[in-house]
Every structure is written in C-alpha cells, then in structure tokens.
Coordinates of C-alpha atoms in Angstrom, one line a residue:
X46 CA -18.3 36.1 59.0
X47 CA -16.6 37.6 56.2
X48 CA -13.5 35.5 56.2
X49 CA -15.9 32.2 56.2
X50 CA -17.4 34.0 52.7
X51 CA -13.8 35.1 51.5
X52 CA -12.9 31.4 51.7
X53 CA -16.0 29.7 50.4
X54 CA -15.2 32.4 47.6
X55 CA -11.9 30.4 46.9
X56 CA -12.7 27.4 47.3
X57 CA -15.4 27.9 44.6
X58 CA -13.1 29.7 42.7
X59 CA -10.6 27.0 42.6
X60 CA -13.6 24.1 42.4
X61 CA -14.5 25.7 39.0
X62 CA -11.1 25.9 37.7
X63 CA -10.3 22.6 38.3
X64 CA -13.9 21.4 36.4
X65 CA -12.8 23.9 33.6
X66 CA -11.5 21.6 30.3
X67 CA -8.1 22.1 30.3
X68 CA -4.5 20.3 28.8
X69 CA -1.0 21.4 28.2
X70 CA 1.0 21.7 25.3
X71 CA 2.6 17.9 23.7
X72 CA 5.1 17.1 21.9
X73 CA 3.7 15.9 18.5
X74 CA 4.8 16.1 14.6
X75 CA 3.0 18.7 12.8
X76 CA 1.7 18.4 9.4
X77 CA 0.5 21.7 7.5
X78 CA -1.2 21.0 3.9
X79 CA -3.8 22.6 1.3
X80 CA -6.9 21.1 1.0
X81 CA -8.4 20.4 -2.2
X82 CA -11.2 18.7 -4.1
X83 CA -9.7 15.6 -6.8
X84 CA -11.0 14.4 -9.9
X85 CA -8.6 11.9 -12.0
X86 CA -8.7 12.5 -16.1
X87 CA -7.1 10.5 -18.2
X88 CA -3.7 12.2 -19.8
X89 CA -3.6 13.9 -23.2
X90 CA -7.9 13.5 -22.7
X91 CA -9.2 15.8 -25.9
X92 CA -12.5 16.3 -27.6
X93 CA -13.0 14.5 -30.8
X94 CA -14.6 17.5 -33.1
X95 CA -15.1 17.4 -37.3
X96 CA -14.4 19.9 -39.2
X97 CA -17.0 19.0 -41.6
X98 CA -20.6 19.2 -41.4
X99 CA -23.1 16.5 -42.4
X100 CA -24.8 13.0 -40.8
X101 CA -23.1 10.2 -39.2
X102 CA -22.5 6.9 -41.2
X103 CA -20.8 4.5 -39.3
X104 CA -18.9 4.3 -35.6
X105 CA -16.1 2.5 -36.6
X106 CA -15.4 2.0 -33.2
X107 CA -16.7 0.4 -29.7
X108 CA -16.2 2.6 -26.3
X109 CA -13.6 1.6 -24.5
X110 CA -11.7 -0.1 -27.6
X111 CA -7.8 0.9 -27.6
X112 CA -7.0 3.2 -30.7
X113 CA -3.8 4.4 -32.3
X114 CA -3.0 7.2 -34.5
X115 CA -4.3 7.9 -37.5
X116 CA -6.9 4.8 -36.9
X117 CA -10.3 5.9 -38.8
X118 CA -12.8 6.3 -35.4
X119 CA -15.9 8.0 -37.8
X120 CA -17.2 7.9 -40.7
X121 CA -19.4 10.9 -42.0
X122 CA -21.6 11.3 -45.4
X123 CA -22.1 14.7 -47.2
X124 CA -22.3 14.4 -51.1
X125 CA -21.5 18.1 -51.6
X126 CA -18.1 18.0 -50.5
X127 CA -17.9 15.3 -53.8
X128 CA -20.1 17.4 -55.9
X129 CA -17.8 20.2 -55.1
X130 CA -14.7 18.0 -56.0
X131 CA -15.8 16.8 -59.9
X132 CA -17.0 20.6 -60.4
X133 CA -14.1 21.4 -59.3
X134 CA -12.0 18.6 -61.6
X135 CA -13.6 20.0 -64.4
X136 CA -12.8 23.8 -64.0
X137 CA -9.2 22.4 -63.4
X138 CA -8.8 20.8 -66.7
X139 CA -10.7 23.5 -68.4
X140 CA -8.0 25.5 -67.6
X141 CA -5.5 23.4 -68.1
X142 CA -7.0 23.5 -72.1
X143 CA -6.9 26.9 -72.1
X144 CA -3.1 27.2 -70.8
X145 CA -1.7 24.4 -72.7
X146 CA -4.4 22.8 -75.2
X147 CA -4.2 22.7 -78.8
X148 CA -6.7 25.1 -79.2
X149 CA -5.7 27.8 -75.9
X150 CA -6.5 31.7 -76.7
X151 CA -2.6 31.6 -76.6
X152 CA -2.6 30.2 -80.2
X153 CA -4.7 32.5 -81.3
X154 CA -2.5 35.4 -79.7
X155 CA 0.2 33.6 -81.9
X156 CA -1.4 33.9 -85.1
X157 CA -2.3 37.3 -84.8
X158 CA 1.0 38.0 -83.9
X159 CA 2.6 35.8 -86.9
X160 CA 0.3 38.0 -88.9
X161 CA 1.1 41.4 -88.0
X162 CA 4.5 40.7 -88.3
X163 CA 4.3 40.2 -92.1
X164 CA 2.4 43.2 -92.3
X165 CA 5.2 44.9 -90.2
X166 CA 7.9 43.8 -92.2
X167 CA 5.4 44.8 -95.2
X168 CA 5.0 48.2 -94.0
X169 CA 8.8 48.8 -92.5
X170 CA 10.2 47.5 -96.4
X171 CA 7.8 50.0 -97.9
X172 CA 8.5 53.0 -95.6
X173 CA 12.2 52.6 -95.8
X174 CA 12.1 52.5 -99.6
X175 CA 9.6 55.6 -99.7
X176 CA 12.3 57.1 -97.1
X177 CA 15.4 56.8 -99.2
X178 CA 13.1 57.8 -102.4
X179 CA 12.5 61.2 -101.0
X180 CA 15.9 61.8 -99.9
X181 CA 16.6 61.7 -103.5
X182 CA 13.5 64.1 -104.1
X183 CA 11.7 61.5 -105.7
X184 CA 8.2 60.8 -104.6
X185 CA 5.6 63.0 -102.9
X186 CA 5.5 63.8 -99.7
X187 CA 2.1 62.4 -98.9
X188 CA 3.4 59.2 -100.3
X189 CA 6.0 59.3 -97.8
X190 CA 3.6 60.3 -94.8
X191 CA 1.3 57.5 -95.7
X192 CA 4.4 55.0 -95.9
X193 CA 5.6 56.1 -92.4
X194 CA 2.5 56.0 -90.5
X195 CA 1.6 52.5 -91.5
X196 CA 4.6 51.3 -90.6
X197 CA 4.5 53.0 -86.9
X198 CA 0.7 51.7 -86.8
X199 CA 2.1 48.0 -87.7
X200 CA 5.0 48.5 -85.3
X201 CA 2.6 48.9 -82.7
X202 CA 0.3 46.9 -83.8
X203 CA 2.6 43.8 -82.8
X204 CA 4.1 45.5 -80.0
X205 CA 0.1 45.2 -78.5
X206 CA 0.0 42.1 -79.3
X207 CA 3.0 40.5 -77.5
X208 CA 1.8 42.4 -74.6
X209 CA -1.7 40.8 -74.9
X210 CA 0.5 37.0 -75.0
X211 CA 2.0 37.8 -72.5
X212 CA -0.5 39.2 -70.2
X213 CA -2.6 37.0 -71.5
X214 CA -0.7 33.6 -70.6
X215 CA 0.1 35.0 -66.7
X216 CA -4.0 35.3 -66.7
X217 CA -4.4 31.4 -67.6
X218 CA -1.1 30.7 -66.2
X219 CA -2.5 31.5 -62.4
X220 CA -6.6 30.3 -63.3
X221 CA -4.8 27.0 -63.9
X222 CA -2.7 27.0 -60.3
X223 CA -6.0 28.6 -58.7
X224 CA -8.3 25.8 -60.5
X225 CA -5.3 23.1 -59.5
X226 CA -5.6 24.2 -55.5
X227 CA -9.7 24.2 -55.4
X228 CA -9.7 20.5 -56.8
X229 CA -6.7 19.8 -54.3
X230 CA -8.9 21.2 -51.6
X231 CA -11.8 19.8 -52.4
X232 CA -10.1 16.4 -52.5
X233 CA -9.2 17.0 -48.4
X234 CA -12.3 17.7 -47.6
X235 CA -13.8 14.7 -48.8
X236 CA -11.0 12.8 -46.5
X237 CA -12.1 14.9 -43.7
X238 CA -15.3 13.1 -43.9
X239 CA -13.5 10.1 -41.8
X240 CA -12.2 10.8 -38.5
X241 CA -9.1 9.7 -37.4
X242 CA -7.7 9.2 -33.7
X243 CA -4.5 12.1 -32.8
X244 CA -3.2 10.0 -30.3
X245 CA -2.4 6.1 -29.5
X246 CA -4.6 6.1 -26.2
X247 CA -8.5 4.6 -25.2
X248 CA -12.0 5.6 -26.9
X249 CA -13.6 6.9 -23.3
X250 CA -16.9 8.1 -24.7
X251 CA -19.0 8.5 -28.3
X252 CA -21.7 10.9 -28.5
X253 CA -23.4 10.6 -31.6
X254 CA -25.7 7.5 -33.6
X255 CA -25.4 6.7 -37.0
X256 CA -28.1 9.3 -38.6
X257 CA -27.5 11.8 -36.4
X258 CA -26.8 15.0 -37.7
X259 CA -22.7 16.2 -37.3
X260 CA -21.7 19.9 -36.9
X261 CA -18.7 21.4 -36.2
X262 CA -19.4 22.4 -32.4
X263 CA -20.6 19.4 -31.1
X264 CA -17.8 16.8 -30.2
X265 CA -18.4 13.6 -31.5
X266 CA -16.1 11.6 -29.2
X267 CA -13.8 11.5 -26.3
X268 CA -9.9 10.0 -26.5
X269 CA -7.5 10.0 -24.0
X270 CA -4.4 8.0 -22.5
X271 CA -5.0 4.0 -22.1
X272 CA -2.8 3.7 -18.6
X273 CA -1.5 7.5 -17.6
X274 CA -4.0 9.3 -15.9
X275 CA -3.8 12.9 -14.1
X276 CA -5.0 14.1 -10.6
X277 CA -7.0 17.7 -11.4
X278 CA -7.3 20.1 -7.9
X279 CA -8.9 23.4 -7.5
X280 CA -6.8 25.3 -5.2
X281 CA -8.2 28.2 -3.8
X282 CA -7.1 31.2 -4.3
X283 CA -5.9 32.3 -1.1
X284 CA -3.8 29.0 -0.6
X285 CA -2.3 29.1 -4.3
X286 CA 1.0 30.6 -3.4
X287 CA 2.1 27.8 -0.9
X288 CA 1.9 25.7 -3.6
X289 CA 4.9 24.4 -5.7
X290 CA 6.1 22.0 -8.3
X291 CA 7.4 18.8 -6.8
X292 CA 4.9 19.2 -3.6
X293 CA 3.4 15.4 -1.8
X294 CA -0.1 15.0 -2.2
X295 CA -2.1 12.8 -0.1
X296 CA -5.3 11.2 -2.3
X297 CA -8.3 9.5 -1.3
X298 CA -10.7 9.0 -3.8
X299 CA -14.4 7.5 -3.3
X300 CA -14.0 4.6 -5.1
X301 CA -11.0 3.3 -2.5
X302 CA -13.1 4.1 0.6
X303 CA -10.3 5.2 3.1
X304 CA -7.0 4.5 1.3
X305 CA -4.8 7.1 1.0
X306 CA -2.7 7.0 -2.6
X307 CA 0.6 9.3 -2.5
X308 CA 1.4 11.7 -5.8
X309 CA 3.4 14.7 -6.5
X310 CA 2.1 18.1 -8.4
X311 CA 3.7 18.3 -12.0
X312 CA 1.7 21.6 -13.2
X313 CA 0.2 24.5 -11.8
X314 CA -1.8 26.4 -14.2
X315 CA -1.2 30.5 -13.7
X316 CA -4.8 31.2 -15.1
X317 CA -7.4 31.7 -12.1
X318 CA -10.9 30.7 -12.7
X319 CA -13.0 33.5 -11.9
X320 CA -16.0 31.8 -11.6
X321 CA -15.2 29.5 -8.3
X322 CA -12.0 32.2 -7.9
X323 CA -9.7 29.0 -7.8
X324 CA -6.6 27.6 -10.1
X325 CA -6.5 23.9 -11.3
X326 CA -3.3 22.5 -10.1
X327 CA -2.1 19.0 -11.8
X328 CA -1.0 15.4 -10.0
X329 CA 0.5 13.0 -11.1
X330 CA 0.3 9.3 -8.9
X331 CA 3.2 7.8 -7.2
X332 CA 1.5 4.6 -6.8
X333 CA -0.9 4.1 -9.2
X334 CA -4.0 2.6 -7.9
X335 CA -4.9 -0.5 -9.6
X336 CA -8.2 0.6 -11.9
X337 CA -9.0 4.0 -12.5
X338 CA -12.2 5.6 -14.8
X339 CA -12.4 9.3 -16.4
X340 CA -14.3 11.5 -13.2
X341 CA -13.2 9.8 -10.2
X342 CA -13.9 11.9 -7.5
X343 CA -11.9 12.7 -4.4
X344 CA -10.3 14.9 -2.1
X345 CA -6.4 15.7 -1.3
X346 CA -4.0 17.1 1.2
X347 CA -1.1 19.1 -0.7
X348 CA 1.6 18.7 1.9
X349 CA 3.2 22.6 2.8
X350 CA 5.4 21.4 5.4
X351 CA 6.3 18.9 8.5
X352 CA 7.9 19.6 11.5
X353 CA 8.3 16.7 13.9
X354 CA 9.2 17.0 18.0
X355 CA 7.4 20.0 18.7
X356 CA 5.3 21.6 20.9
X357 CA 1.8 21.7 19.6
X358 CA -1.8 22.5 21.2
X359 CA -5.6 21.8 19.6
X360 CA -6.5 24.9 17.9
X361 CA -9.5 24.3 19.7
X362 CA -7.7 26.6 22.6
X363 CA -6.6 29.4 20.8
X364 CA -8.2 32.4 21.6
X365 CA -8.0 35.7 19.1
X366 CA -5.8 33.1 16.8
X367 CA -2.5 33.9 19.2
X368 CA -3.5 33.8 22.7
X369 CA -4.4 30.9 25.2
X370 CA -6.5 31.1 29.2
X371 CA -3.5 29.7 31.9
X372 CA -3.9 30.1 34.9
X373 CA -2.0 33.2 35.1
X374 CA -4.7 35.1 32.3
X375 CA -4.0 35.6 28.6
X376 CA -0.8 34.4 27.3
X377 CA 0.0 35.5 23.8
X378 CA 2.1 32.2 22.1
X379 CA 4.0 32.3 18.7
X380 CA 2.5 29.9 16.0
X381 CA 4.6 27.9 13.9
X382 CA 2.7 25.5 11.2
X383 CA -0.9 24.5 11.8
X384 CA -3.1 21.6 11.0
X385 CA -6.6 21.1 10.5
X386 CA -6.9 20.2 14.3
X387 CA -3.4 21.2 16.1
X388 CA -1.0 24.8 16.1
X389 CA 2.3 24.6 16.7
X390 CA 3.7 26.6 19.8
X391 CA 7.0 28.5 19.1
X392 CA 7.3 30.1 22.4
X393 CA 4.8 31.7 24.8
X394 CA 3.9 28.7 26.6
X395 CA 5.6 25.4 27.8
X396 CA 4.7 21.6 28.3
X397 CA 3.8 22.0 32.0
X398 CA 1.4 25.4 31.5
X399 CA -2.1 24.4 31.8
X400 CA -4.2 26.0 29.5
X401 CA -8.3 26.4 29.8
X402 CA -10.7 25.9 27.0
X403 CA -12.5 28.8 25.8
X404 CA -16.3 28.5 26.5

C-alpha cells in the first residue's frame, strides 16, 4: 500500500512539473537602452522680450512668416521715451552754450582774470618801486607795507581766478559729455520701441494684440529655426550616467503613429532638474522626418549597448533578479545586458536547461 502512494506521489509530482510554464534559454541579439519621454523644439527657439514698457502698435508680422535678422517684428508706442529725448536735446545744447557759447561763465572767468592782471601788474610796479625807495631810506614804512600787501592780495587774487577757469571749464567740460550721453540714450531707447528678430529663422507664436499693454516680463513672441529642429529628453536620474555624446536614439513621435525615426545625442545638459529629479539630454535627427511643429510629443530608446548571438531568457523568469527554477532547484546565472522584456545569460545556465516560471 505505501509503495502504490509513493508512486502516485511521483507521478503527480512529475504531472505538475510537466504543466508548469517552462522554456530554455535562446540564442537572440540583445538590445539594452534608456528610456525617455521626446518633445521636438525648433533650434536656437528664444523668447521674444522688450526692454521697453508701453502698448503695442502694430504686428508687423504674420505667425509662421520666415524672418531674418534685424527684420522689425513689433512696433511699440510710449511718448515718454520721446519727451525724455527733446528734454534731453535741450539740456545738451544748454551745455554745449555754457562750454563753448559766446556768452559761457568761461568768458566771464576771462575778464575777471584780464582784469586782475592789470591790477597785478598795477600793484607789483608800485610795490617794487616803494621797495627800492626804502632801500634808499626814502619813504615810510607804512607806505611800503601798504605797497607790498596789495600786491600779494592782487597776486593771489589772479592766482584764484585761474584756478576758478580752470575748475570751472572741467565742471562744464563733463555736464556737456554727461548731457551728450543722456540725449544719446535717450535716442536708443526710442529705437527700442521696434522689435527686431536676433536670428534668420520662423515666427512660431505672437502673444500680444495691438492695444495691449507691453512690459518687460511678458514675451511678446516666439522665434526659432525655419528647418533644424532639436529632440529634448528627460533622462532620469538614475540612468544619466550610461548616457553619452554620440549615443543612437530610436524616436517615435505621435504624430508618425509607429515609425521609428533614428538620431544621435549632441548635448547633455550637467544641470539636474530637481523638480522631476531628471536632466534634459539633446537629439539631433538622422533622418529628418518630413514636417515637424514646435511640441511634438514622443517617446525614445537611447541605445546603451547591443550584443548579438547570445544566450538570453524573458526576465519574466528571473527570480531575486539573478536566479532561475530548473529542474535541479535554484540556479544562480550571471546577467549581461538587459532589455525591457529579455536578460542576457553569461553563465549559470545553458540552452538545453529547462527553466520554470515563477508563480
């Protein structure tokens, strides 16, 4: 009796085994990659942004029109910039009059200066005469005091003076280069009042109506490449350091339903977002698809490595992320690369072991 139950034992035994999903390890080529999210920017894509305050006039241009540089895309009206500009026109020449006119303080310096030289030359005749009288003992000596001191008061007198020119015409000298740079100024800031494209490129977007009001913050339009366009990916940060310059990228964006576009990764920014803790990695196509818009959305496989003719396994099998159930018990298996579905098996197992599917 217990041998008939010993072998109904095994043959149940076995029965399950057998119904148990099992395969064995293929040959296969191996792909491992980096997954990312994809949306496609036009190149050299920048903000259009005044610098100027006041209410829009005029779009001079349509979206989607092709610019070049320098071409006026705005037009803006503030009348204080040109208030600012006349006031400041007339402070210029006003101190261009005072620096160089006819009638400048500096004349005036001039003739006070003229003037006490003759009363220098007055005074040094006088005191010099006076002196050589009293050497002679001719003369009283408050004669001679009185001679000498207006000739050192007279002395100085025009020494003051010629100080006064000349502090006085540095003074004017710089109000007139100061005055001169204001009206300058206020020239370019009633050109900044039209807005002109950086780059040859595409007018993408324009966010403001004539009337509306135009600040500094606010951007007014959008500008970018006409035909180069950029593949932006958030990387996450646990996959960033596989990633290098030159890498394949596989990209299928929503627009193309299942087409698959190839590109290579010309930038990796070092910065890391720390709101969605990734880093923006950069694309550039290899074949460019035949229409693209600013914001397409996709999704793209950054190729890490390929190895092709070996042994690989679903992932499906894998048990504590290096073991797999044979027929013998647990087998611990070196990985190699790994896919989104398969591993690759470096050694532990071969093609004829049968492995069992973990329930």
């Amino acid at each position: 009796m217990r041998l008939y139950y010993l072998v109904l034992f095994l043959i149940l035994f076995f029965d399950c085994s057998n119904n148990k999903e099992h395969t064995t390890a293929t040959k296969n080529s191996i792909t491992e990659s980096v997954y990312a999210s994809v949306t496609v920017q036009p190149d050299s894509l920048y903000q259009v942004h005044s610098i100027v305050s006041g209410i829009l006039q005029e779009n001079l241009v349509e979206e989607g029109d092709i610019v070049i540089k320098n071409q006026p895309l705005l037009q803006i009206i503030n009348n204080s910039p040109k208030l600012n500009a006349q006031n400041n026109r007339l402070a210029a020449d006003l101190a261009y009059q005072n620096y160089k006119g006819e009638a400048t303080i500096l004349n005036d310096i001039r003739n006070e200066i003229e003037a006490a030289k003759l009363k220098f030359k007055d005074d040094s005749i006088n005191y010099f005469r006076q002196s050589n009288l009293w050497k002679q003992n001719i003369g009283s000596k408050a004669q001679y005091d009185t001679k000498k001191l207006n000739y050192e008061l007279s002395k100085n007198s025009l020494k003051l003076l010629k100080d006064k020119f000349k502090r006085t015409e540095n003074e004017l000298k710089v109000l007139l280069k100061q005055a001169e740079n204001n009206y300058e100024t206020s020239l370019i800031n009633t050109k900044d009042f039209t807005i002109k494209s950086k780059i040859d490129g595409k007018l993408y977007a324009l966010y403001k109506e004539p009337g509306e009001i135009v600040n500094t913050q606010e951007p007014l339009a959008s500008i970018g490449s006409r035909n180069n366009f950029i593949i932006e990916m958030l990387i996450d940060e646990v996959d960033i350091i596989s990633i290098t310059l030159g890498q394949k990228v596989l990209v299928t964006l929503d627009a193309y339903n299942n087409t698959v576009f190839d590109a290579s990764i010309t930038k990796i920014y070092p910065k890391k977002d720390v709101r969605n803790q990734t880093f923006l990695v950069e694309a550039i196509f290899t074949e460019v698809p035949e229409r693209l818009y600013p914001g397409l959305s996709g999704e793209a496989n950054i190729i890490i490595a390929k190895h092709d003719n070996v042994l690989t396994i679903p992932k499906s099998y894998l048990i504590d992320n290096d073991k797999v159930s044979t027929e013998d018990g647990l087998k611990t298996v070196e990985l190699g690369l790994q896919s989104m579905e398969f591993a690759e098996i470096k050694s532990g197992i071969s093609e004829n072991t049968i492995i069992y599917k973990p329930e």
